[in-house]
CSV table of C-alpha atoms in Angstrom, one decimal:
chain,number,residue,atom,x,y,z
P,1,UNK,CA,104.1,109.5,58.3
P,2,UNK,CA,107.8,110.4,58.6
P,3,UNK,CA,109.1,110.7,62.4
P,4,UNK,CA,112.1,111.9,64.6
P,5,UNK,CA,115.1,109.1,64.3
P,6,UNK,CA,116.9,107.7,67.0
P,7,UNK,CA,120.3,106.1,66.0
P,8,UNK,CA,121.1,103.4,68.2
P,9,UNK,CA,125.3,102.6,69.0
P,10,UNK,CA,126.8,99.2,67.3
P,11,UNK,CA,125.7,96.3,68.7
P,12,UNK,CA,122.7,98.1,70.7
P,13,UNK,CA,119.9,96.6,68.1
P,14,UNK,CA,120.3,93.2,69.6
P,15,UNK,CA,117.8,93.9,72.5
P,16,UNK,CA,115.4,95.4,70.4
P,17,UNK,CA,115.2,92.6,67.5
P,18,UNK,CA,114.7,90.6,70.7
P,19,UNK,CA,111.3,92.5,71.4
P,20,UNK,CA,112.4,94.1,74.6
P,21,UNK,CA,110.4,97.2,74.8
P,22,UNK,CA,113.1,99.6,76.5
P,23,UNK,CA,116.0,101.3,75.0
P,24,UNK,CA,117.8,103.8,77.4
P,25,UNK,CA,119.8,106.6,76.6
P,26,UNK,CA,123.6,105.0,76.3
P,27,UNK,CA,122.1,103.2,73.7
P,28,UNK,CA,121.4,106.1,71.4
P,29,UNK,CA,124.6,107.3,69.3
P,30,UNK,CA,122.0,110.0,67.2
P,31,UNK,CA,119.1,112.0,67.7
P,32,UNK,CA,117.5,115.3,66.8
P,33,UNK,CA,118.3,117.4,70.1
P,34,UNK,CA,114.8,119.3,70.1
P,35,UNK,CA,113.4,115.8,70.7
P,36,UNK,CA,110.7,116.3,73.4
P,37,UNK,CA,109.1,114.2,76.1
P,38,UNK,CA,106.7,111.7,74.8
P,39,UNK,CA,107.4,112.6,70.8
P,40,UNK,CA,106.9,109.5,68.6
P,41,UNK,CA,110.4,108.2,66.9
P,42,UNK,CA,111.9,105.8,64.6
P,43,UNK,CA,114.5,103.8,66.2
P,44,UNK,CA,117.0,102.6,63.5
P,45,UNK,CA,120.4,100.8,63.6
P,46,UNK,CA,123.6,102.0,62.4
P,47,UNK,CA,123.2,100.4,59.3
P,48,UNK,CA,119.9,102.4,59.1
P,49,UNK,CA,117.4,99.5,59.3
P,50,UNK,CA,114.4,100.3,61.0
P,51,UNK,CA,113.6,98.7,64.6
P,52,UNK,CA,110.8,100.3,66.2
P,53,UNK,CA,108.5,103.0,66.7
P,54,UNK,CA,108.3,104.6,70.7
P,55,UNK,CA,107.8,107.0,72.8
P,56,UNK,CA,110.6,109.1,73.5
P,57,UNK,CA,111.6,109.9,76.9
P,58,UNK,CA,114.5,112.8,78.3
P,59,UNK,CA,115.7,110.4,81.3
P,60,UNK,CA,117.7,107.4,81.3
P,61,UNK,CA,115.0,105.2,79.7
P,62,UNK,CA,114.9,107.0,76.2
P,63,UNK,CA,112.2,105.1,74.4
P,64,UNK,CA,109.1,102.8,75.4
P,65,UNK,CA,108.4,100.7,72.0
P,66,UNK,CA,104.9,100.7,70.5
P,67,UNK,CA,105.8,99.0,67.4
P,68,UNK,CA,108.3,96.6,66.1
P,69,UNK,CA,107.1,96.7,62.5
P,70,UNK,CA,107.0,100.1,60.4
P,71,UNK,CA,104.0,101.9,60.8
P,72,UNK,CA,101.8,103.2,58.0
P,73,UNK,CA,98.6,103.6,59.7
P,74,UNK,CA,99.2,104.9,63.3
P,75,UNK,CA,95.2,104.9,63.8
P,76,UNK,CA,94.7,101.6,62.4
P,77,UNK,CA,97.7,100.0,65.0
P,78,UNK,CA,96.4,101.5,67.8
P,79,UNK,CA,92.3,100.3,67.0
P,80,UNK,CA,94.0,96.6,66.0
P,81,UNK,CA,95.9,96.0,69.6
P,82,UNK,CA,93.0,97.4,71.3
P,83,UNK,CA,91.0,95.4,69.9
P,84,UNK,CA,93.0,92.4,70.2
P,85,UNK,CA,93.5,93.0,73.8
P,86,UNK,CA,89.6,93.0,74.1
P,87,UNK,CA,88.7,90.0,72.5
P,88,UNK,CA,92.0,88.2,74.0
P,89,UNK,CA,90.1,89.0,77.7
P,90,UNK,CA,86.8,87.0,76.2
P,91,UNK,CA,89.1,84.4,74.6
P,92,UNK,CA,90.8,83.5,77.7
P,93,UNK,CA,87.7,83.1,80.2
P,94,UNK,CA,88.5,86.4,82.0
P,95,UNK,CA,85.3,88.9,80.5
P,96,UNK,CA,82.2,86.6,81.8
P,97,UNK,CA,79.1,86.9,83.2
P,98,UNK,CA,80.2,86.6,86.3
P,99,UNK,CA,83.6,88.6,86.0
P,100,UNK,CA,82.7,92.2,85.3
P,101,UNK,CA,85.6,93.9,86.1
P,102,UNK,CA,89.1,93.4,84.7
P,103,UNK,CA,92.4,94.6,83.4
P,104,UNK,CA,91.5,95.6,79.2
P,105,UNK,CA,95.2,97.2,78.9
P,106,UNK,CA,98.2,96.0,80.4
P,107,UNK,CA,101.1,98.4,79.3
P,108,UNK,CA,103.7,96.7,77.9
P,109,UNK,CA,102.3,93.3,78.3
P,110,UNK,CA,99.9,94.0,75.7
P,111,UNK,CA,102.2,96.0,73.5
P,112,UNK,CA,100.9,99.4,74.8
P,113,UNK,CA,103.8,100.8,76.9
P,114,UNK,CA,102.2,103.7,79.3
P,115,UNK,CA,98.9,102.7,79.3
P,116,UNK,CA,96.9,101.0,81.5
P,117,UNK,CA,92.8,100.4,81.4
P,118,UNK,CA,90.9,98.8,83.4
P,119,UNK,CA,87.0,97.6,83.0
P,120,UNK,CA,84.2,98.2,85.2
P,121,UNK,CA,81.2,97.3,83.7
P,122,UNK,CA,80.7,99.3,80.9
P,123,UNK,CA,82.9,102.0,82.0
P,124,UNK,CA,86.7,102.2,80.6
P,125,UNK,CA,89.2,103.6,83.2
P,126,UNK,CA,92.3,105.0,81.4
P,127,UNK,CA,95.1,106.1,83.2
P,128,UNK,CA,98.3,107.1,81.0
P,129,UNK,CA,101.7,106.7,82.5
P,130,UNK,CA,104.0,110.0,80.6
P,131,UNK,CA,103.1,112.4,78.4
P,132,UNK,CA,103.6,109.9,75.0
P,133,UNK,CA,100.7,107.4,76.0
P,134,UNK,CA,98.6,110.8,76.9
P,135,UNK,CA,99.0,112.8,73.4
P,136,UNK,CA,97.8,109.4,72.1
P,137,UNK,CA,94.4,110.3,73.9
P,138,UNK,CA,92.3,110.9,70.7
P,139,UNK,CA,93.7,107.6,69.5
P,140,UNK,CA,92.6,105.4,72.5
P,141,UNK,CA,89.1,106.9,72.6
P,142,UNK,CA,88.3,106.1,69.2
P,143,UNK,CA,89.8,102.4,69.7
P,144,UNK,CA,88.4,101.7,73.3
P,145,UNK,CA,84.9,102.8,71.7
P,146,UNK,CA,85.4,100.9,68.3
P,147,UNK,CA,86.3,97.6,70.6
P,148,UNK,CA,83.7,97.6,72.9
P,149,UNK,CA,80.4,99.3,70.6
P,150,UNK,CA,77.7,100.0,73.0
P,151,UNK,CA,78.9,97.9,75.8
P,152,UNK,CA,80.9,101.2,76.4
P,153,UNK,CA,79.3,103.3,78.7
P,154,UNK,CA,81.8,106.0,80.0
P,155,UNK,CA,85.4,106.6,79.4
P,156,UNK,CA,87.1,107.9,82.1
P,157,UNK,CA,90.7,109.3,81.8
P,158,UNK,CA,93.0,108.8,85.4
P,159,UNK,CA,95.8,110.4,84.5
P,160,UNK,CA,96.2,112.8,86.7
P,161,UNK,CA,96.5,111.0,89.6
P,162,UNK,CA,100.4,109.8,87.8
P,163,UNK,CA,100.9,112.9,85.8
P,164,UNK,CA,101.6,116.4,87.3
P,165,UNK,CA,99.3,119.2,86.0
P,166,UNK,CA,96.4,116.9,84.5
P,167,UNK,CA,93.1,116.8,86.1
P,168,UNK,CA,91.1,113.2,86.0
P,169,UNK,CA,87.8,113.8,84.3
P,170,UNK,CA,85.0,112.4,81.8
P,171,UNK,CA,86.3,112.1,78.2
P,172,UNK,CA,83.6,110.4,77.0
P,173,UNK,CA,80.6,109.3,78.5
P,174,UNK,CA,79.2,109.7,82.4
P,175,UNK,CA,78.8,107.1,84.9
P,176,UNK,CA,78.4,106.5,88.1
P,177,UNK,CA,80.8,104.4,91.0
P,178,UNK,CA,78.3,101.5,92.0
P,179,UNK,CA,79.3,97.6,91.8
P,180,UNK,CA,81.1,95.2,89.9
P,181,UNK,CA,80.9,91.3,89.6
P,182,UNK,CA,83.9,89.3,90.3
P,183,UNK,CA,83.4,85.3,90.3
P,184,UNK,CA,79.8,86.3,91.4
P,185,UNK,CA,81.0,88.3,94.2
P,186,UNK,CA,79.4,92.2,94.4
P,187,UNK,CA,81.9,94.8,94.9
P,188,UNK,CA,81.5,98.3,95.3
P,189,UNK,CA,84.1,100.2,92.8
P,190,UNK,CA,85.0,104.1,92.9
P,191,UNK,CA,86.9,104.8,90.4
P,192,UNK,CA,86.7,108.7,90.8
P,193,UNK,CA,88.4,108.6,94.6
P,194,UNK,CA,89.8,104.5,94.8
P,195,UNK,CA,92.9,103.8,95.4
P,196,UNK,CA,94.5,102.6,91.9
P,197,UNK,CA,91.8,102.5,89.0
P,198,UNK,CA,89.1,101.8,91.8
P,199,UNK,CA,89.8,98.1,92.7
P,200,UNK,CA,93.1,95.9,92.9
P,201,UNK,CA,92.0,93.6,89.7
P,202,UNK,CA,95.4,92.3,89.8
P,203,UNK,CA,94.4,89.9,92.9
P,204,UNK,CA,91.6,88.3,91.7
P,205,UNK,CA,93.0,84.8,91.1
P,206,UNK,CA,94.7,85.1,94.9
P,207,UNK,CA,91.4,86.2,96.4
P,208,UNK,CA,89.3,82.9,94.9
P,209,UNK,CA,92.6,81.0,96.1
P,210,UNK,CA,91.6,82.6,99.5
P,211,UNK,CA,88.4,81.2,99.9
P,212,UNK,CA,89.3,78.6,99.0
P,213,UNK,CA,91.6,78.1,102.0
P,214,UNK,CA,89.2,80.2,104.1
P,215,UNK,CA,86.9,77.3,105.1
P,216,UNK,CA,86.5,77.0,109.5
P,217,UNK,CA,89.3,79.2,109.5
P,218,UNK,CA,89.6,82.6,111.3
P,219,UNK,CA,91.0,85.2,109.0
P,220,UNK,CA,93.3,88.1,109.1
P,221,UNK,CA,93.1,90.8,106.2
P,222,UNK,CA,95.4,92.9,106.7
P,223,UNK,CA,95.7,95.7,104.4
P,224,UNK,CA,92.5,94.6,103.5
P,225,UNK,CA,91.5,98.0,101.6
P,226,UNK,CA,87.9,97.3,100.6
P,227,UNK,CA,87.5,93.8,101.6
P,228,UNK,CA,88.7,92.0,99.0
P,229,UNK,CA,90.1,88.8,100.4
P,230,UNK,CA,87.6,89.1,103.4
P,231,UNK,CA,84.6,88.8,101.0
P,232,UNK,CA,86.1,85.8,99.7
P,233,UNK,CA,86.8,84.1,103.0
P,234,UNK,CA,83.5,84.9,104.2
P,235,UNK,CA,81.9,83.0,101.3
P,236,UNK,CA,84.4,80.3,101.1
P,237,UNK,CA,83.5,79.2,104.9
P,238,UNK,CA,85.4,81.5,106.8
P,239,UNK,CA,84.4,81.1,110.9
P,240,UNK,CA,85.1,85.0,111.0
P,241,UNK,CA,86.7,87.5,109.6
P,242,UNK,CA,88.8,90.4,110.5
P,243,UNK,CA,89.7,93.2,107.8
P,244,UNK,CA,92.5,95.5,109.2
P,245,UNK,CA,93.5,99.0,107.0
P,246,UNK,CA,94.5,102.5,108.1
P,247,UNK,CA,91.9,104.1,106.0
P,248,UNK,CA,88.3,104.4,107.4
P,249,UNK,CA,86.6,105.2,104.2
P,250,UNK,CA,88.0,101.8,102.6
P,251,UNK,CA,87.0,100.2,105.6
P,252,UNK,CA,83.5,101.6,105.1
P,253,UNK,CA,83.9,100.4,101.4
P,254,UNK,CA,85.2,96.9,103.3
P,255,UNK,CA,81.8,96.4,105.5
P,256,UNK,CA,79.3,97.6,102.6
P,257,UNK,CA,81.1,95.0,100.3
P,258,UNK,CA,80.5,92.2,103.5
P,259,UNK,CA,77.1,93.1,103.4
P,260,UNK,CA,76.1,93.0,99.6
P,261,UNK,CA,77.8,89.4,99.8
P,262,UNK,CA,75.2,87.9,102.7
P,263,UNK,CA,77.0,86.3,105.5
P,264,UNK,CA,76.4,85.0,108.6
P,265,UNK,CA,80.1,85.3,109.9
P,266,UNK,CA,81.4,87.5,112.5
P,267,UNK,CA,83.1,90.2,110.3
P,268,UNK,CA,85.2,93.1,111.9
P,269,UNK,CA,86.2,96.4,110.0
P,270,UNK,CA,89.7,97.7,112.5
P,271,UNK,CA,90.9,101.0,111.6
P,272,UNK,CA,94.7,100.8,112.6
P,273,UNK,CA,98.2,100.7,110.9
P,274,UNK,CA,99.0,97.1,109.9
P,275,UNK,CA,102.5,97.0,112.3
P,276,UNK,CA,100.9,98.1,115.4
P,277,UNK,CA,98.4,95.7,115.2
P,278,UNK,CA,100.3,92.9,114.7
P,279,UNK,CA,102.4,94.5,117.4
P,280,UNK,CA,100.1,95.1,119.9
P,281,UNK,CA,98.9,91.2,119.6
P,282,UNK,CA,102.5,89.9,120.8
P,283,UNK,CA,101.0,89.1,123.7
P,284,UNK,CA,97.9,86.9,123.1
P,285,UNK,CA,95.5,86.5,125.3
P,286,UNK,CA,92.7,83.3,125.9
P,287,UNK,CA,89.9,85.6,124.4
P,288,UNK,CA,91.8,86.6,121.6
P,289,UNK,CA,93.2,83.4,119.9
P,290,UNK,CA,96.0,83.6,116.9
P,291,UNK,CA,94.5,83.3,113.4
P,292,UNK,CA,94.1,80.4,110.9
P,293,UNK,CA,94.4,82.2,108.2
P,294,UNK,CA,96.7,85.6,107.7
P,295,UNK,CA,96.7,87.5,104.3
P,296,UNK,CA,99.6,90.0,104.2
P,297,UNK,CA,99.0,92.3,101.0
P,298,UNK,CA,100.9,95.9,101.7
P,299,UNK,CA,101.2,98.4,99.2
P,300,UNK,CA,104.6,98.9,97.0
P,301,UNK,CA,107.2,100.0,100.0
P,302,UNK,CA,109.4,100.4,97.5
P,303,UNK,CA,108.9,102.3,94.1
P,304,UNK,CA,112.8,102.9,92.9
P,305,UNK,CA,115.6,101.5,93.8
P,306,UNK,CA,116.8,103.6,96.1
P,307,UNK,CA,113.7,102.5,98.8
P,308,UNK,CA,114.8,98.8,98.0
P,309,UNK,CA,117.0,97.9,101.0
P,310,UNK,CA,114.7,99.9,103.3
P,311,UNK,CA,111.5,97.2,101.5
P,312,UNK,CA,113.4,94.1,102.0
P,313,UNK,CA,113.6,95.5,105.5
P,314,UNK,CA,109.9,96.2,105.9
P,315,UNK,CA,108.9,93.2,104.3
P,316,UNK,CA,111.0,90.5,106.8
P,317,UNK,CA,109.1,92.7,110.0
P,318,UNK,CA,105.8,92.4,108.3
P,319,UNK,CA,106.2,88.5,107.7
P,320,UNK,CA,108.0,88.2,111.4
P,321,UNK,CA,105.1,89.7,112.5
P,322,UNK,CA,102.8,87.7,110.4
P,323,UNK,CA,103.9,84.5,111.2
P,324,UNK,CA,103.8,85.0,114.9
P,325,UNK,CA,99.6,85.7,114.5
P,326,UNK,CA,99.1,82.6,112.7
P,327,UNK,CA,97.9,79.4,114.4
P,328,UNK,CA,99.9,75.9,114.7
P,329,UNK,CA,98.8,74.6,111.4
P,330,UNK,CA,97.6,77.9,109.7
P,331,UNK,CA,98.2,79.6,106.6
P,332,UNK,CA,100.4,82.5,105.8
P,333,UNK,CA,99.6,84.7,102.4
P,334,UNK,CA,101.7,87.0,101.7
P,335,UNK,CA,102.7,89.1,98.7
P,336,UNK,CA,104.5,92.2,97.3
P,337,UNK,CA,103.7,94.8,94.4
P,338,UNK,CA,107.1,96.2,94.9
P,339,UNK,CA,108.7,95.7,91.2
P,340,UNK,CA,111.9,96.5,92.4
P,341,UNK,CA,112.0,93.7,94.7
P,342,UNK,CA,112.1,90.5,92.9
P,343,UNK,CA,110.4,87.3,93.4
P,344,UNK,CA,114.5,85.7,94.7
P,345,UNK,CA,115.0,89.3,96.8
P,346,UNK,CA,110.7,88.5,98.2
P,347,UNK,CA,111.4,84.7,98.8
P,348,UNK,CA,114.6,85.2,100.4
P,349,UNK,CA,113.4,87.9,102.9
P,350,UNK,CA,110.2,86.0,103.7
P,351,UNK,CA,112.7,83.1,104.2
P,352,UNK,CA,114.9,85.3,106.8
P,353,UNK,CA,111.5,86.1,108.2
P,354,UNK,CA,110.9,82.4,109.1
P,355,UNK,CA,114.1,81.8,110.5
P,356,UNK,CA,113.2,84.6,112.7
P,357,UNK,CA,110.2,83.6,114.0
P,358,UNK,CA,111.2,79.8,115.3
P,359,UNK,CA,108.5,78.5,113.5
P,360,UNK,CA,108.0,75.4,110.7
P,361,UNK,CA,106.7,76.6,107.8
P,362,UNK,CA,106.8,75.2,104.2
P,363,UNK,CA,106.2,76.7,101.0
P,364,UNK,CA,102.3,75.6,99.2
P,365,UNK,CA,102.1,77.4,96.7
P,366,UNK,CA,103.6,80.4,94.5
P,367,UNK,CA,101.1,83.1,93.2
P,368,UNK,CA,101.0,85.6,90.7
P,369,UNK,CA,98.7,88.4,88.9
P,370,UNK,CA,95.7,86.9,86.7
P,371,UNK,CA,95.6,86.3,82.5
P,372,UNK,CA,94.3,89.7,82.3
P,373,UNK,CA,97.7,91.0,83.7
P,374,UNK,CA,99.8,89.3,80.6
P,375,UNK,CA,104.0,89.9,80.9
P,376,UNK,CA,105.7,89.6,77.6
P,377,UNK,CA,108.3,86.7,77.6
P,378,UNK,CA,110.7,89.2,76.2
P,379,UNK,CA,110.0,92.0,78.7
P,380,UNK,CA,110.7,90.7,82.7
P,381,UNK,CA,110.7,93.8,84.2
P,382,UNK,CA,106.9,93.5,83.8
P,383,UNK,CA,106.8,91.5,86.6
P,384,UNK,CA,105.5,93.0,89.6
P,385,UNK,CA,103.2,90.9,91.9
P,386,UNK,CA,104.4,88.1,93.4
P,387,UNK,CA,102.8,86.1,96.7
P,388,UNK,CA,103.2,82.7,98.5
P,389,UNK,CA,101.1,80.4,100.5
P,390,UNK,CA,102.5,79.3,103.7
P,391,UNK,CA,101.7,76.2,105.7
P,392,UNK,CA,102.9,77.1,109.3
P,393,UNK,CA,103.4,74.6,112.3
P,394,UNK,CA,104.5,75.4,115.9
């Protein structure tokens, strides 16, 4: 099939032949002006070589890559990385018996800029970020069915909740939100009204890292959503547990997730906003002791760059704050999902947080997302998550 071109300046190929999947627009010294968002195009070099076929985009980043390599067979690429993808899930011990729920897609990181799925056993959430991944729809059906054969029970397309003017819906398949297995663990997953795809599968790895920690400790959650890392404390030997979130319903969510995962532990579910918690505890009294074990995990509190300086500053209050609930000789996890603020700016802020609070604390341990969250080598700006384990003394 012939496509669009998209002439790139002298000396603008370099980045490409280097498999970096963006090209913005100051790169581009030629291109058809009735381009439209999302159209597929050949990017080619002065000299005319071919580079890549992408996603063209009307802002500043001009084109996501999809292919490195002509394309003959846009079908056939599309079924191959979707299979690979699958199988690579199996291959590297995520897809188990035990592990029902995980990360199929991962955008960029598995050579599919602007599209994300995630696995729920048996059903395939899809959520397409700009209108290129979404006119691709027909495409990823047939390759998310072809991959998985009659494991497949429900596709289920969550665009809408990123694209303006889409409604989320069936596209193939009906199912019904119920629970997941994750390292034996029972959650419940909605992936019709959850925040994200349903579930934050990008924390997996951290929460088992949790319990493992959690043992005769007393555990914060804060953020805790549904109750991730509080199901994990309780069955790693947590002595209780409380899981702090503004939203009631994911609280409800939080205590029906305790429950299916039988524990004998003290478990709380506090509706409140995070700061005002840890705020209102300045003061500690003798029946309400500091914990042993606090687990910071916010949303993104910055989403551009604009919001960045106003993060860093959200994120050195939230650790300040942190640290001061933590126990002589506790732990302090604490991450961000903010991808504008990297793991240096997170570290450094986290640092200044430290100095704040008086305290002793040493680094244990840096974290990340799991194997089903892959970042191409060539491709940084993939990087997202990032967390550290915090040994804190008086």
């Amino acid at each position: 099939m012939n496509y669009p071109q998209v002439v790139l300046h002298d000396r603008k190929a370099e980045a490409v032949k280097r498999f970096h999947p963006w090209i913005f627009s100051g790169a581009i010294a030629q291109r058809d002006r009735d381009l439209t968002e999302g159209q597929l195009v050949e990017v080619r070099s002065s000299r005319g070589e071919f580079l890549a076929l992408g996603y063209f985009g009307t802002g500043s980043l001009a084109v996501k890559v999809l292919s490195f390599a002509p394309v003959a067979d846009l079908g056939s690429l599309i079924r191959t990385k979707l299979a690979r993808a699958w199988q690579n899930r199996h291959d590297w011990g995520v897809a188990t018996a035990q592990t029902t729920a995980w990360r199929w897609v991962n955008a960029e990181g598995d050579g599919l800029p602007g599209l994300i799925v995630d696995w729920y056993d048996g059903v395939a959430v899809v959520q397409c970020h700009g209108a290129g991944p979404h006119g691709l729809m027909a495409h990823w059906l047939e390759g998310l069915r072809a991959a998985a054969g009659d494991r497949l029970r429900a596709i289920y397309d969550q665009s809408g909740k990123i694209m303006a003017g889409l409604a989320s819906g069936y596209v193939w398949g009906q199912a019904q939100p119920g629970f997941v297995q994750e390292n034996g663990l029972k959650f419940w997953v909605d992936w019709e009204t959850g925040q994200k795809t349903g579930f934050f599968l990008d924390q997996r790895d951290n929460r088992a890292i949790c319990g493992r920690y959690a043992v005769g400790r007393r555990v914060l959650n804060a953020f805790g959503y549904t109750g991730g890392f509080s199901v994990y404390a309780a069955a790693g030997g947590a002595i209780a547990v409380d899981t702090v979130d503004s939203s009631v319903p994911a609280l409800q969510i939080a205590a029906q997730n305790m429950q299916a995962n039988p524990s004998d532990l003290p478990h709380r579910a506090i509706a409140a906003d995070v700061f005002a918690f840890l705020s209102d505890l300045s003061d500690l009294s003798e029946d309400r002791d500091p914990y042993d074990l606090v687990v910071l995990d916010p949303p993104a509190f910055a989403k551009n760059l604009r919001a960045r300086t106003a993060a860093i500053a959200a994120y050195r209050r939230l650790n300040r704050l942190g640290l001061a609930r933590v126990a002589p000789g506790g732990l302090l996890l604490t991450f961000s999902c903010s991808q504008v603020v990297d793991r240096i700016a997170f570290e450094g802020t986290v640092t200044a947080a430290a100095l704040d609070s008086g305290r002793t604390v040493r680094l244990l341990g840096r974290l990340g997302p799991p194997a089903d969250h892959p970042i191409s080598l060539f491709h940084p700006e993939g990087t997202y998550l990032k967390g550290l384990v915090l040994a804190v003394e008086p």
